[in-house]
XYZ file of C-alpha atoms in Angstrom:
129
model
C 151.901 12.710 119.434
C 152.986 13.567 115.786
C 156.694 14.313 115.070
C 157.207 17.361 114.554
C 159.651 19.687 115.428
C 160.777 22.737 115.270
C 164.812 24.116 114.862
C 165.587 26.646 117.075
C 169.210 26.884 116.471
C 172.474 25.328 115.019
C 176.070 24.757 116.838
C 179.274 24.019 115.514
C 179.692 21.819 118.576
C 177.668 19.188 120.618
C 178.981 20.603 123.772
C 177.453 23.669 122.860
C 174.082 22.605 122.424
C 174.469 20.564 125.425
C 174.653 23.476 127.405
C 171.746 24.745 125.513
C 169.801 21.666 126.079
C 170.358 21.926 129.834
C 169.102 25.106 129.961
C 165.728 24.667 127.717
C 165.098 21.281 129.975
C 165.322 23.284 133.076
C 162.734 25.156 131.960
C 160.578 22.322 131.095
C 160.881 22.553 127.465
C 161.598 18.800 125.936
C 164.929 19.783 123.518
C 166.205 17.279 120.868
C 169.293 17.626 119.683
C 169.618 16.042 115.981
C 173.563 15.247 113.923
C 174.941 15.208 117.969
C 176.346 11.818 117.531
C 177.645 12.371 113.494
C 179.414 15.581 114.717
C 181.009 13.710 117.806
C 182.326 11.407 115.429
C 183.687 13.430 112.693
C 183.714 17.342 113.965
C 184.817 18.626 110.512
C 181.582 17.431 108.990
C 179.734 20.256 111.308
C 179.724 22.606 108.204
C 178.920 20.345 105.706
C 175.936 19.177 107.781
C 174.884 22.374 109.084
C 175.735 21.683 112.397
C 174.105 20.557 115.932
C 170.627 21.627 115.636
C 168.445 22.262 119.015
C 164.854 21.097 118.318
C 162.026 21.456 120.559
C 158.271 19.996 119.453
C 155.777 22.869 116.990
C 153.416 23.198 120.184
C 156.880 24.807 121.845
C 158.257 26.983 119.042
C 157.322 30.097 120.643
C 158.345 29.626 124.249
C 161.728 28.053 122.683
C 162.050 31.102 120.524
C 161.772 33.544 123.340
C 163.941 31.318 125.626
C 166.432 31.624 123.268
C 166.503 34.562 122.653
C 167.478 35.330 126.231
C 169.749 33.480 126.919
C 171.839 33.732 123.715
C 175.172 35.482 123.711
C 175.213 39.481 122.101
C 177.999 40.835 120.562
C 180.166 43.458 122.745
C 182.314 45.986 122.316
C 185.780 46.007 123.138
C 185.379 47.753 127.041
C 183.038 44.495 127.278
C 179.372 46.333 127.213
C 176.547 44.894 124.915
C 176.461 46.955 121.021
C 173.753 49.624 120.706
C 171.165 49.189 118.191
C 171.894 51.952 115.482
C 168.289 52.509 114.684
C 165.804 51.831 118.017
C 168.725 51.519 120.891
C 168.143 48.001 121.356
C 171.062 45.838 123.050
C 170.199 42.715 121.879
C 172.894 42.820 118.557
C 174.276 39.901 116.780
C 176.859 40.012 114.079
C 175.385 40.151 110.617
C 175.556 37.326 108.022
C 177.798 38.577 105.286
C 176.805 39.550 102.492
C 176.577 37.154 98.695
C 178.868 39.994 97.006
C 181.359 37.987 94.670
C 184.153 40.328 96.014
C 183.087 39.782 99.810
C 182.959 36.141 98.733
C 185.969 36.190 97.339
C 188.093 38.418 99.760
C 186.041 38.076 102.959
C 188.526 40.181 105.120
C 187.428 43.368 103.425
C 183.716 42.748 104.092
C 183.740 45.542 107.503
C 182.181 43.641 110.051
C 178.076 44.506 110.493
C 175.789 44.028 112.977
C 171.993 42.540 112.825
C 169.685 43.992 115.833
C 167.613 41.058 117.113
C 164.824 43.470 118.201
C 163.996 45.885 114.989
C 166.110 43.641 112.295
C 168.023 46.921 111.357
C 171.993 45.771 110.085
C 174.370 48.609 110.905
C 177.971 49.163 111.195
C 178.821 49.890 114.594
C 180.180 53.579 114.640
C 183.634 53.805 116.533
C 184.171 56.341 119.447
């Protein structure tokens, strides 16, 4: 069997990509987690390195993909229920990367937060009630 894999996602910690790992394996996808041990020795390199990433073999992208994609986290407003998708009413919203603006770069804190939806890739801010 050839060596290749696939990267399905990064962490900032090995403990969360544990917890991923358990979860892929239980559903009889073979997860391997690559940087684990250089981020359990020196956490602050996580950024540098790109973090803990979760790889599964090529013949298992897809399955991983749409594993993940369940069981990930969405963002959530502040009464606790899952962001609406701006555009096609989806629920499955993440927070948007930000954008490569010098000022945003600069003064991130005046970037207002945006949200990616994980169904029709649509980035919205979410509108406040």
């Amino acid at each position: 069997m050839k060596n290749d894999f696939y990267t399905v996602a990064s962490f900032e910690y090995t403990a969360e990509a544990q917890v991923m790992k358990g979860k892929f394996m239980s559903h009889g996808i073979e997860v391997f987690l690559k940087d684990e041990h250089t981020i359990d020795v020196d956490p602050l390199v996580s950024h540098a390195i790109g973090g803990v990433k979760l790889q599964v073999h090529l013949q298992d992208k897809e399955a991983a993909i749409e594993l993940y994609n369940e069981l990930r986290e969405y963002e959530v407003d502040r009464r606790g229920s899952r962001i609406i998708c701006s555009a096609c009413g989806g629920n499955r919203v993440l927070v948007a990367p930000p954008r490569k603006n010098l000022l945003y770069l600069l003064f991130p804190f005046f970037e207002p937060k945006r949200y990616l939806c994980n169904d029709c890739g649509e980035i919205f801010k979410q509108e406040t009630n």
